[in-house]
XYZ file of N, CA and C in Angstrom:
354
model
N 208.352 124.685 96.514
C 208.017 123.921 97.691
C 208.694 122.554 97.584
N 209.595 122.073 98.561
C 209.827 121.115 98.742
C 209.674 119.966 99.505
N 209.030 119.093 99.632
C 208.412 117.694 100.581
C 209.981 116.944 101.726
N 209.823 117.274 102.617
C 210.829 116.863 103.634
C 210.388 116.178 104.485
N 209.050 115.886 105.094
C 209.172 114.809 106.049
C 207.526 114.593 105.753
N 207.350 112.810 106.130
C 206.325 112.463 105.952
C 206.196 111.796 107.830
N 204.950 111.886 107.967
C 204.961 111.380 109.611
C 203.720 110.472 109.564
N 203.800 109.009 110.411
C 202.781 108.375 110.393
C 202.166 108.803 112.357
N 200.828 108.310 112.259
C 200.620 107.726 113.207
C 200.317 106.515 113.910
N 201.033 106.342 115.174
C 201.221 104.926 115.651
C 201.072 104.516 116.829
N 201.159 103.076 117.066
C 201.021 102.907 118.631
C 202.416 102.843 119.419
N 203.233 102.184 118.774
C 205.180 102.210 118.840
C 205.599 102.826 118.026
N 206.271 103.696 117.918
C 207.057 104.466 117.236
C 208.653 103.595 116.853
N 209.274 103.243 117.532
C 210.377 102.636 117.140
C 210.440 101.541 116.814
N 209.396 100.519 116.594
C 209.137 99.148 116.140
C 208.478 99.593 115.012
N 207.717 100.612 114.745
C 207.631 100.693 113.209
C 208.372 101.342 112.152
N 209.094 102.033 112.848
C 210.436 102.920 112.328
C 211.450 101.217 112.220
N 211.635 100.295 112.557
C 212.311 99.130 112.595
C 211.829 98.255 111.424
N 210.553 98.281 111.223
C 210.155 97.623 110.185
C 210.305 98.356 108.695
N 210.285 99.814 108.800
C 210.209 100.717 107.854
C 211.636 100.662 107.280
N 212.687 100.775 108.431
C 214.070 100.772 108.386
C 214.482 99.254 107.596
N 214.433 97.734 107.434
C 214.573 96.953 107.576
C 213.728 96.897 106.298
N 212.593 97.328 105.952
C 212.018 97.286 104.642
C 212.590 98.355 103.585
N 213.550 99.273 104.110
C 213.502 100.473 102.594
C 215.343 100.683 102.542
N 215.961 100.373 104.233
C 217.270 100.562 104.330
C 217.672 101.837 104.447
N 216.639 102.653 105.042
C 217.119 103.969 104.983
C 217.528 104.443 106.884
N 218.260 105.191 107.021
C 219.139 105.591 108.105
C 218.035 105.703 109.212
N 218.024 105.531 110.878
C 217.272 105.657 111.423
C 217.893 107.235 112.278
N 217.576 107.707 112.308
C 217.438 109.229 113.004
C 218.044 109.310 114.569
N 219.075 109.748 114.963
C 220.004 109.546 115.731
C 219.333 109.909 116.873
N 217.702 110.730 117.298
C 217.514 111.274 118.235
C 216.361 110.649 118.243
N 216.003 109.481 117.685
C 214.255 108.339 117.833
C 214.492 108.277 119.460
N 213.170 108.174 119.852
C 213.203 107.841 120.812
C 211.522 106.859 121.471
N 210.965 106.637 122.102
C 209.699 106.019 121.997
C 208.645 107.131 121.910
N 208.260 107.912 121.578
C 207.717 109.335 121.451
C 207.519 109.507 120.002
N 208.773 109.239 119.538
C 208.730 109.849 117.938
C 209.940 109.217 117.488
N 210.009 108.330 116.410
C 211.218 107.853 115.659
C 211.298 108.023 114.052
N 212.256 108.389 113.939
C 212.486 108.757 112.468
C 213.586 108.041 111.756
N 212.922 107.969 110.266
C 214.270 107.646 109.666
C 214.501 108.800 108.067
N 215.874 108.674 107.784
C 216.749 109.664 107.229
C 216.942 108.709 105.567
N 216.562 109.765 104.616
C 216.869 108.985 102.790
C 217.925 110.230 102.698
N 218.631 109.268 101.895
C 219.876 110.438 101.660
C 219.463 111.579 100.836
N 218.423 111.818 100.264
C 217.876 113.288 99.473
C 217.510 113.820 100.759
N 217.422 113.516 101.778
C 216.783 114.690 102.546
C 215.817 114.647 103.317
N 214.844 113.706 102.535
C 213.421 113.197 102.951
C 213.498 112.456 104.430
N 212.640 112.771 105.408
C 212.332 112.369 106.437
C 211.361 111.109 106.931
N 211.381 110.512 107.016
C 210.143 109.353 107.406
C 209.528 109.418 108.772
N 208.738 109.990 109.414
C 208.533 109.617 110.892
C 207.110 109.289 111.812
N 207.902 108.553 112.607
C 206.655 107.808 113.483
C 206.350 108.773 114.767
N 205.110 108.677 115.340
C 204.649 109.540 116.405
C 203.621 108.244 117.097
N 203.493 108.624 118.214
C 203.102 107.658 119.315
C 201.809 108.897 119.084
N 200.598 107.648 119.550
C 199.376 108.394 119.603
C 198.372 107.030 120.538
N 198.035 107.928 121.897
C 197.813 107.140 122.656
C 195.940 106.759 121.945
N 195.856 105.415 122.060
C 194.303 105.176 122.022
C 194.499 105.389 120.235
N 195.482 104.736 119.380
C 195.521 104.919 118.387
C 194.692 103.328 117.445
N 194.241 103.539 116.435
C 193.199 103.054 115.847
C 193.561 102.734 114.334
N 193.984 101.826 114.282
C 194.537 101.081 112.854
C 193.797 101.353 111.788
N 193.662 102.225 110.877
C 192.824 101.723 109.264
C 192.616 100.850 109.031
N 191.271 100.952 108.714
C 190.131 99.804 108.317
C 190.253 99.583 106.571
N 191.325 99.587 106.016
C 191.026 99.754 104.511
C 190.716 98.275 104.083
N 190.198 98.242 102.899
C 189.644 99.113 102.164
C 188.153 100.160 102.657
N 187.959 99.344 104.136
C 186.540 99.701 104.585
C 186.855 101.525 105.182
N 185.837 102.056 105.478
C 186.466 103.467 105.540
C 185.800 103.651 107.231
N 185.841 102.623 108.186
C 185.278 102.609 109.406
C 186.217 103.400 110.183
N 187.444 103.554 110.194
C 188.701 104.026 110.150
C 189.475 104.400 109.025
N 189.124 105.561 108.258
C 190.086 105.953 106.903
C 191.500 105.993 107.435
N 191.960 105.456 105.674
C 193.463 105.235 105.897
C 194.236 106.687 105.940
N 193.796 107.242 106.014
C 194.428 108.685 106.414
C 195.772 108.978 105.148
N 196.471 108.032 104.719
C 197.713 108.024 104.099
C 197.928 107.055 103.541
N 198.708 106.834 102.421
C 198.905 105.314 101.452
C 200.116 105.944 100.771
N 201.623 105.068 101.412
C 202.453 104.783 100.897
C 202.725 104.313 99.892
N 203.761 104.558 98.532
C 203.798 103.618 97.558
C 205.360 103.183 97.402
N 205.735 101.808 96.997
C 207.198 101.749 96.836
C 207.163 101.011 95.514
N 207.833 101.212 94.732
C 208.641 100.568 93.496
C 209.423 99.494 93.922
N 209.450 98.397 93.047
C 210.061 97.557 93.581
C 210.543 96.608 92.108
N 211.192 95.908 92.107
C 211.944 94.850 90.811
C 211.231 93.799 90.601
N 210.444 93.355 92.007
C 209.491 91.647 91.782
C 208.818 92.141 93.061
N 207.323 92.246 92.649
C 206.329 92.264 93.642
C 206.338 90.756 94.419
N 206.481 89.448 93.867
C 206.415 88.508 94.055
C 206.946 88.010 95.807
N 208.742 88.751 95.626
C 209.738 88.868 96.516
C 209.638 89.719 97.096
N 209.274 90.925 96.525
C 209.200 92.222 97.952
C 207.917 91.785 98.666
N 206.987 91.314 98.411
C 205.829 90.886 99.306
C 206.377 89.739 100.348
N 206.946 88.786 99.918
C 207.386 87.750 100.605
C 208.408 88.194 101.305
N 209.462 89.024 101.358
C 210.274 89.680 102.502
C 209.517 90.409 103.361
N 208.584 91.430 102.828
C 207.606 92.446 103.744
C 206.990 91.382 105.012
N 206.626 90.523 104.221
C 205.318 89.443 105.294
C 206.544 88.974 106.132
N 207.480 88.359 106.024
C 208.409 88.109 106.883
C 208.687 89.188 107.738
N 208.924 90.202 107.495
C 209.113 91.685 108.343
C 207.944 91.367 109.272
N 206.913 91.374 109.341
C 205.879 91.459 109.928
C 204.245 92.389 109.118
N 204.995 92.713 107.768
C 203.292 93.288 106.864
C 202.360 92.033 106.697
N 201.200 93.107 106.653
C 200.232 91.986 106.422
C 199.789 92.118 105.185
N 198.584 91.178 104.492
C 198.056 91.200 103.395
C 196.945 91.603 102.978
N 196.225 92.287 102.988
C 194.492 92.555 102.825
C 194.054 91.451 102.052
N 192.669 90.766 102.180
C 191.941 90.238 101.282
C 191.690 90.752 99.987
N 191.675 92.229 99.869
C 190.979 93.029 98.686
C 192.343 93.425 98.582
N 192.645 93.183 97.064
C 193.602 93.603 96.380
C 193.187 94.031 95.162
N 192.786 95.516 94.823
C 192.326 96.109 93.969
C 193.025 95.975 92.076
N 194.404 96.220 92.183
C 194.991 96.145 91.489
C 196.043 94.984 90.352
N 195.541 93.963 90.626
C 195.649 92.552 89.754
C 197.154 92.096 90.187
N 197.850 91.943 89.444
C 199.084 91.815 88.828
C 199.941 92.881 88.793
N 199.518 94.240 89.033
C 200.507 95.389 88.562
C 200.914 95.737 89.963
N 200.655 95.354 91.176
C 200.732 96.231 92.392
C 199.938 94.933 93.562
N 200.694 95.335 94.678
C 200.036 94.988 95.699
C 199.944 95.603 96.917
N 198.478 95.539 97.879
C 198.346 96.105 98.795
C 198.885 95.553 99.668
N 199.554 95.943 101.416
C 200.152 94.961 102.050
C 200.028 96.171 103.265
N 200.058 96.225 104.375
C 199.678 96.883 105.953
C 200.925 96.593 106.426
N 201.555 97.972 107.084
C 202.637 97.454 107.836
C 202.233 97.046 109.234
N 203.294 97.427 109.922
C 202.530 96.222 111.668
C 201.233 97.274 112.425
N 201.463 98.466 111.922
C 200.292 99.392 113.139
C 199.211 99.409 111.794
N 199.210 98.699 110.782
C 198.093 99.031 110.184
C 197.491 99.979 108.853
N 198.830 100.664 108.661
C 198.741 101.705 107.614
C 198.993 100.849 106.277
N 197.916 101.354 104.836
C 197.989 100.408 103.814
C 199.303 100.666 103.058
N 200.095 99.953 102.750
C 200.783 100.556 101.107
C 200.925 100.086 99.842
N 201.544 100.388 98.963
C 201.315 99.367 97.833
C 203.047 99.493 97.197
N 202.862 98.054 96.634
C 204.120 97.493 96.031
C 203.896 97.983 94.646
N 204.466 98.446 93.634
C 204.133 98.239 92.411
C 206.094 97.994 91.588
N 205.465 97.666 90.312
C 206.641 97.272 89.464
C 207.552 98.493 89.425
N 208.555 98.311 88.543
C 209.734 99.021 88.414
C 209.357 99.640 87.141
């Protein structure tokens, strides 16, 4: 079995495919459109956004809205990838479970992910 596409749900599809794109550098999908936008990693792997009307941001850490999904990225300096992300437009949670080794951070519709070291 092989893992080929991961799909979020969202309220814009191509503004978070923009932030996703702009945070990881991976190809945006030649047929996005406001419906559904995708982006392309050169292994293969798929990234994609879906429009979902009356859609409802995760409440994490609170589970009023479960996060349904939690991204993770590797990164060289949590320090700097946080401080580019927040410029992108991620946000920060208050509750940051994991100290020093990792950080939690929300992209713009709300979904959690975490930064961790290299």
């Amino acid at each position: 079995m092989n893992l080929i596409a991961i799909t979020l749900d969202c309220p814009d599809p191509p503004a978070l495919a923009a932030f996703y794109q702009q945070a990881t550098g991976l190809e945006p999908h030649p047929r996005s459109d406001a419906e559904f936008a995708g982006l392309n990693r050169e292994d293969g792997l798929f990234l994609g956004f879906q429009r979902v009307d009356d859609y409802r941001a995760p409440s994490w850490p609170g589970q009023t809205v479960p996060q349904q999904l939690h991204l993770c990225f590797q990164v060289e300096d949590l320090d700097e990838a946080e401080a580019r992300l927040l410029e992108l437009g991620a946000g920060k949670p208050d509750h940051q479970p994991n100290g020093d080794n990792a950080r939690v951070l929300t992209d713009p519709a709300g979904h959690p992910f975490c930064l961790t070291l290299k």
